[in-house]
Tab-separated table of C-alpha atoms in Angstrom:
chain	number	residue	atom	x	y	z
A	236	MET	CA	-0.135	-0.306	0.075
A	237	HIS	CA	1.339	3.538	-0.806
A	238	THR	CA	1.838	6.302	1.920
A	239	TRP	CA	2.075	9.851	1.384
A	240	HIS	CA	5.281	11.622	2.438
A	241	LEU	CA	3.847	13.719	5.350
A	242	ARG	CA	7.278	14.018	7.327
A	243	GLY	CA	8.021	17.549	8.311
A	244	ARG	CA	4.288	18.717	8.099
A	245	SER	CA	2.769	20.106	11.684
A	246	LYS	CA	0.599	17.630	13.376
A	247	ILE	CA	-2.446	20.166	12.620
A	248	THR	CA	-1.696	19.970	9.093
A	249	LYS	CA	-1.451	16.077	8.982
A	250	ALA	CA	-5.014	16.103	10.964
A	251	LEU	CA	-6.407	18.445	8.386
A	252	ILE	CA	-5.098	15.945	5.576
A	253	ALA	CA	-6.960	12.936	7.141
A	254	ALA	CA	-9.991	15.058	7.745
A	255	CYS	CA	-10.081	15.745	4.202
A	256	PHE	CA	-8.896	12.545	2.817
A	257	PHE	CA	-11.717	10.536	4.706
A	258	MET	CA	-14.166	13.166	3.207
A	259	PHE	CA	-13.221	12.875	-0.339
A	260	THR	CA	-12.212	8.906	-0.694
A	261	ARG	CA	-14.243	7.158	1.762
A	262	ALA	CA	-15.845	4.314	-0.008
A	263	PHE	CA	-19.277	2.785	1.062
A	264	TYR	CA	-19.008	-1.404	1.192
A	265	LEU	CA	-22.433	-2.977	0.408
A	266	GLU	CA	-23.274	-6.235	0.367
A	267	GLU	CA	-23.306	-8.114	-3.178
A	268	SER	CA	-27.031	-8.209	-3.090
A	269	GLU	CA	-27.589	-4.542	-2.617
A	270	THR	CA	-26.936	-1.703	-5.304
A	271	ILE	CA	-26.823	2.440	-4.617
A	272	MET	CA	-29.136	5.077	-5.360
A	273	ILE	CA	-27.240	7.676	-7.562
A	274	ASN	CA	-27.771	11.086	-6.114
A	275	TYR	CA	-26.221	14.036	-7.882
A	276	THR	CA	-25.011	17.539	-6.810
A	277	SER	CA	-24.462	20.184	-8.479
A	278	LEU	CA	-20.418	21.517	-8.825
A	279	ALA	CA	-20.359	25.357	-8.028
A	280	SER	CA	-20.408	28.032	-10.966
A	281	THR	CA	-20.638	25.329	-13.814
A	282	SER	CA	-23.616	23.132	-15.082
A	283	PHE	CA	-22.309	19.568	-14.545
A	284	HIS	CA	-23.261	17.334	-11.827
A	285	MET	CA	-21.736	14.762	-10.003
A	286	PRO	CA	-22.689	11.571	-8.194
A	287	LYS	CA	-22.908	12.476	-4.383
A	288	ILE	CA	-21.015	8.857	-3.462
A	289	GLY	CA	-18.172	8.086	-5.090
A	290	LEU	CA	-15.362	5.094	-5.176
A	291	GLY	CA	-11.887	6.454	-3.756
A	292	THR	CA	-9.106	4.441	-4.842
A	293	PHE	CA	-6.155	5.289	-2.894
A	294	GLY	CA	-4.690	2.227	-1.105
A	295	LEU	CA	-6.335	0.298	-3.779
A	296	ALA	CA	-3.901	-2.681	-4.680
A	297	PRO	CA	-3.279	-3.075	-8.340
A	298	SER	CA	-4.074	-6.359	-8.200
A	299	GLU	CA	-7.632	-5.768	-7.079
A	300	ALA	CA	-8.573	-3.165	-9.500
A	301	LYS	CA	-9.932	-5.432	-12.168
A	302	ALA	CA	-12.406	-6.882	-9.325
A	303	THR	CA	-13.146	-3.809	-7.478
A	304	ILE	CA	-14.276	-1.875	-10.694
A	305	ASN	CA	-16.310	-4.743	-11.925
A	306	ASP	CA	-17.926	-4.760	-8.752
A	307	ALA	CA	-18.350	-0.925	-8.016
A	308	LEU	CA	-20.020	-0.475	-11.435
A	309	SER	CA	-22.456	-3.379	-10.855
A	310	LEU	CA	-23.265	-2.211	-7.490
A	311	GLY	CA	-24.281	1.042	-8.797
A	312	TYR	CA	-21.385	3.611	-8.275
A	313	ARG	CA	-20.225	5.991	-11.308
A	314	LEU	CA	-17.657	8.362	-9.298
A	315	PHE	CA	-14.670	7.340	-9.240
A	316	ASP	CA	-11.544	9.227	-7.594
A	317	CYS	CA	-8.166	8.549	-8.753
A	318	ALA	CA	-4.749	9.940	-8.641
A	319	PRO	CA	-1.397	9.551	-10.001
A	320	VAL	CA	0.258	9.520	-6.915
A	321	TYR	CA	-2.068	6.219	-5.928
A	322	PHE	CA	0.016	4.317	-8.185
A	323	ASN	CA	-2.734	2.225	-9.373
A	324	GLU	CA	-4.579	4.257	-12.724
A	325	MET	CA	-2.715	2.130	-14.982
A	326	GLU	CA	-4.550	-0.817	-13.871
A	327	LEU	CA	-7.439	1.306	-12.786
A	328	GLY	CA	-7.450	2.135	-16.604
A	329	ASP	CA	-7.336	-1.304	-17.852
A	330	ALA	CA	-10.019	-2.174	-15.386
A	331	PHE	CA	-12.239	0.502	-16.917
A	332	HIS	CA	-11.268	-0.386	-20.241
A	333	GLU	CA	-12.330	-4.447	-19.898
A	334	SER	CA	-15.248	-3.934	-17.700
A	335	ILE	CA	-17.492	-6.525	-17.885
A	336	SER	CA	-20.394	-4.193	-16.590
A	337	GLY	CA	-22.054	-2.615	-19.735
A	338	VAL	CA	-21.830	0.356	-17.752
A	339	PRO	CA	-20.760	3.358	-20.735
A	340	ARG	CA	-17.936	6.100	-20.130
A	341	THR	CA	-20.603	8.656	-20.571
A	342	ASP	CA	-22.422	7.401	-17.411
A	343	CYS	CA	-19.806	7.821	-14.893
A	344	PHE	CA	-17.906	10.769	-13.557
A	345	ILE	CA	-14.062	10.213	-13.065
A	346	THR	CA	-11.302	12.776	-11.611
A	347	SER	CA	-7.769	12.810	-11.435
A	348	LYS	CA	-5.259	15.223	-10.153
A	349	LEU	CA	-2.255	16.927	-10.979
A	350	ALA	CA	0.926	15.907	-8.968
A	351	SER	CA	3.238	18.462	-7.452
A	352	PRO	CA	6.063	17.724	-9.850
A	353	PHE	CA	4.081	19.112	-12.939
A	354	HIS	CA	2.624	22.736	-11.553
A	355	ARG	CA	4.679	24.603	-14.137
A	356	PRO	CA	2.471	25.449	-16.860
A	357	GLU	CA	4.496	23.783	-19.511
A	358	HIS	CA	4.160	20.693	-17.551
A	359	VAL	CA	0.349	20.766	-16.870
A	360	GLU	CA	-0.816	19.090	-20.289
A	361	PRO	CA	2.120	16.544	-20.633
A	362	ALA	CA	1.040	15.159	-16.996
A	363	LEU	CA	-2.829	15.175	-17.628
A	364	ARG	CA	-2.035	13.461	-21.018
A	365	LYS	CA	-0.027	11.100	-19.033
A	366	THR	CA	-2.738	10.213	-16.668
A	367	LEU	CA	-5.390	9.721	-19.807
A	368	ALA	CA	-3.172	7.561	-21.223
A	369	ASP	CA	-2.823	5.653	-17.888
A	370	LEU	CA	-6.590	5.456	-17.268
A	371	ARG	CA	-7.211	4.796	-21.267
A	372	LEU	CA	-9.565	7.762	-21.402
A	373	GLY	CA	-10.276	10.333	-23.882
A	374	TYR	CA	-11.016	12.971	-21.126
A	375	LEU	CA	-11.681	13.527	-17.241
A	376	ASP	CA	-14.721	14.832	-15.685
A	377	LEU	CA	-12.716	16.753	-12.901
A	378	PHE	CA	-9.235	17.284	-12.935
A	379	LEU	CA	-7.842	18.752	-9.617
A	380	ILE	CA	-4.365	20.491	-8.437
A	381	HIS	CA	-4.134	17.849	-5.766
A	382	TRP	CA	-1.613	19.790	-3.471
A	383	PRO	CA	-1.063	23.452	-3.141
A	384	VAL	CA	2.782	23.089	-3.180
A	385	ALA	CA	4.861	22.538	-6.269
A	386	PHE	CA	7.693	20.012	-6.053
A	387	LYS	CA	10.672	20.084	-8.379
A	388	TYR	CA	10.287	18.249	-11.751
A	389	VAL	CA	10.104	14.443	-12.366
A	390	ASP	CA	10.940	13.410	-15.796
A	391	PHE	CA	8.888	10.886	-17.008
A	392	ASP	CA	8.563	8.818	-20.531
A	393	PRO	CA	4.914	9.835	-21.754
A	394	SER	CA	4.680	6.486	-23.820
A	395	VAL	CA	5.287	4.516	-20.846
A	396	ARG	CA	2.218	3.925	-18.944
A	397	GLY	CA	2.425	3.548	-15.030
A	398	TRP	CA	5.174	4.977	-13.051
A	399	PRO	CA	8.383	2.895	-12.219
A	400	ASN	CA	8.859	4.395	-8.433
A	401	GLU	CA	7.131	6.669	-6.066
A	402	ASP	CA	9.474	9.747	-6.627
A	403	ILE	CA	6.446	12.121	-7.858
A	404	ASP	CA	5.262	11.920	-4.118
A	405	ASP	CA	8.136	12.560	-2.416
A	406	SER	CA	8.642	15.629	-0.721
A	407	ASP	CA	12.363	14.572	0.742
A	408	ASP	CA	11.360	16.383	3.898
A	409	GLY	CA	10.586	19.895	1.537
A	410	ALA	CA	13.824	19.574	-0.088
A	411	ASN	CA	12.219	18.921	-3.281
A	412	ILE	CA	9.394	21.815	-2.608
A	413	ASP	CA	9.573	24.514	-5.444
A	414	PRO	CA	9.166	27.913	-4.105
A	415	THR	CA	9.327	29.339	-7.642
A	416	VAL	CA	5.966	28.066	-8.695
A	417	SER	CA	2.947	29.751	-7.646
A	418	LEU	CA	-0.434	28.337	-8.160
A	419	ARG	CA	-1.395	31.426	-10.727
A	420	ASP	CA	1.398	29.982	-12.730
A	421	THR	CA	-0.128	26.386	-12.590
A	422	TRP	CA	-3.852	27.846	-13.442
A	423	THR	CA	-2.130	29.310	-16.955
A	424	GLY	CA	-1.488	25.917	-18.165
A	425	LYS	CA	-3.480	25.668	-21.373
A	426	CYS	CA	-5.058	22.625	-20.724
A	427	TRP	CA	-7.304	23.845	-18.447
A	428	ARG	CA	-9.259	25.620	-21.199
A	429	ARG	CA	-9.113	22.460	-23.799
A	430	ASN	CA	-11.175	19.462	-24.210
A	431	PHE	CA	-9.133	17.049	-22.108
A	432	SER	CA	-10.979	18.080	-18.763
A	433	LYS	CA	-14.581	19.186	-18.414
A	434	ILE	CA	-13.716	20.959	-15.051
A	435	GLY	CA	-10.519	21.933	-13.402
A	436	GLN	CA	-10.558	22.760	-9.632
A	437	VAL	CA	-8.407	22.417	-6.908
A	438	MET	CA	-8.310	20.125	-3.748
A	439	PHE	CA	-6.888	19.955	-0.018
A	440	PHE	CA	-6.816	23.666	-0.188
A	441	SER	CA	-7.239	26.261	2.959
A	442	SER	CA	-8.442	29.945	2.239
């Protein structure tokens, strides 16, 4: 199981992160005979709606992705929360692509996130394209800036699916933080205004 690198963060920050993680990625486990009723909520300042209940994929072992996605779709889940730093998007993409549930892509709401090493404007679109390739999707319904802190860039091969290691989630006790990249810089990445993602938003931010 992947563990977020929280070394160097305060106890309060860790508590807030844990609370936000629970809120955003909790899953509701049902008996095999049950299905869930899908209710939708509006996304602020948009015309889009997303399911109120979704399946978080943090901590999902890659080997369990196929069975989990098939079961979730069969039970009625339509919202799936993903991220590169969960290190299972390649297997989730294969699971979505090979699903035997018969649920069309347009009925699902799939979220992923921008990892911290890719906050510079010129890195946003390549990182999104990488996520789309890993998930075997043509678009995302929601693309989030995962954390409000940029890391030093981590190079990757866009022709290779998956990640060879967990470097994109390693702050190295803060040594990899890049203070020269602002959130304004990140928002200028041109993919936010193209058709790879229906909505761009932020996550784990405080006002």
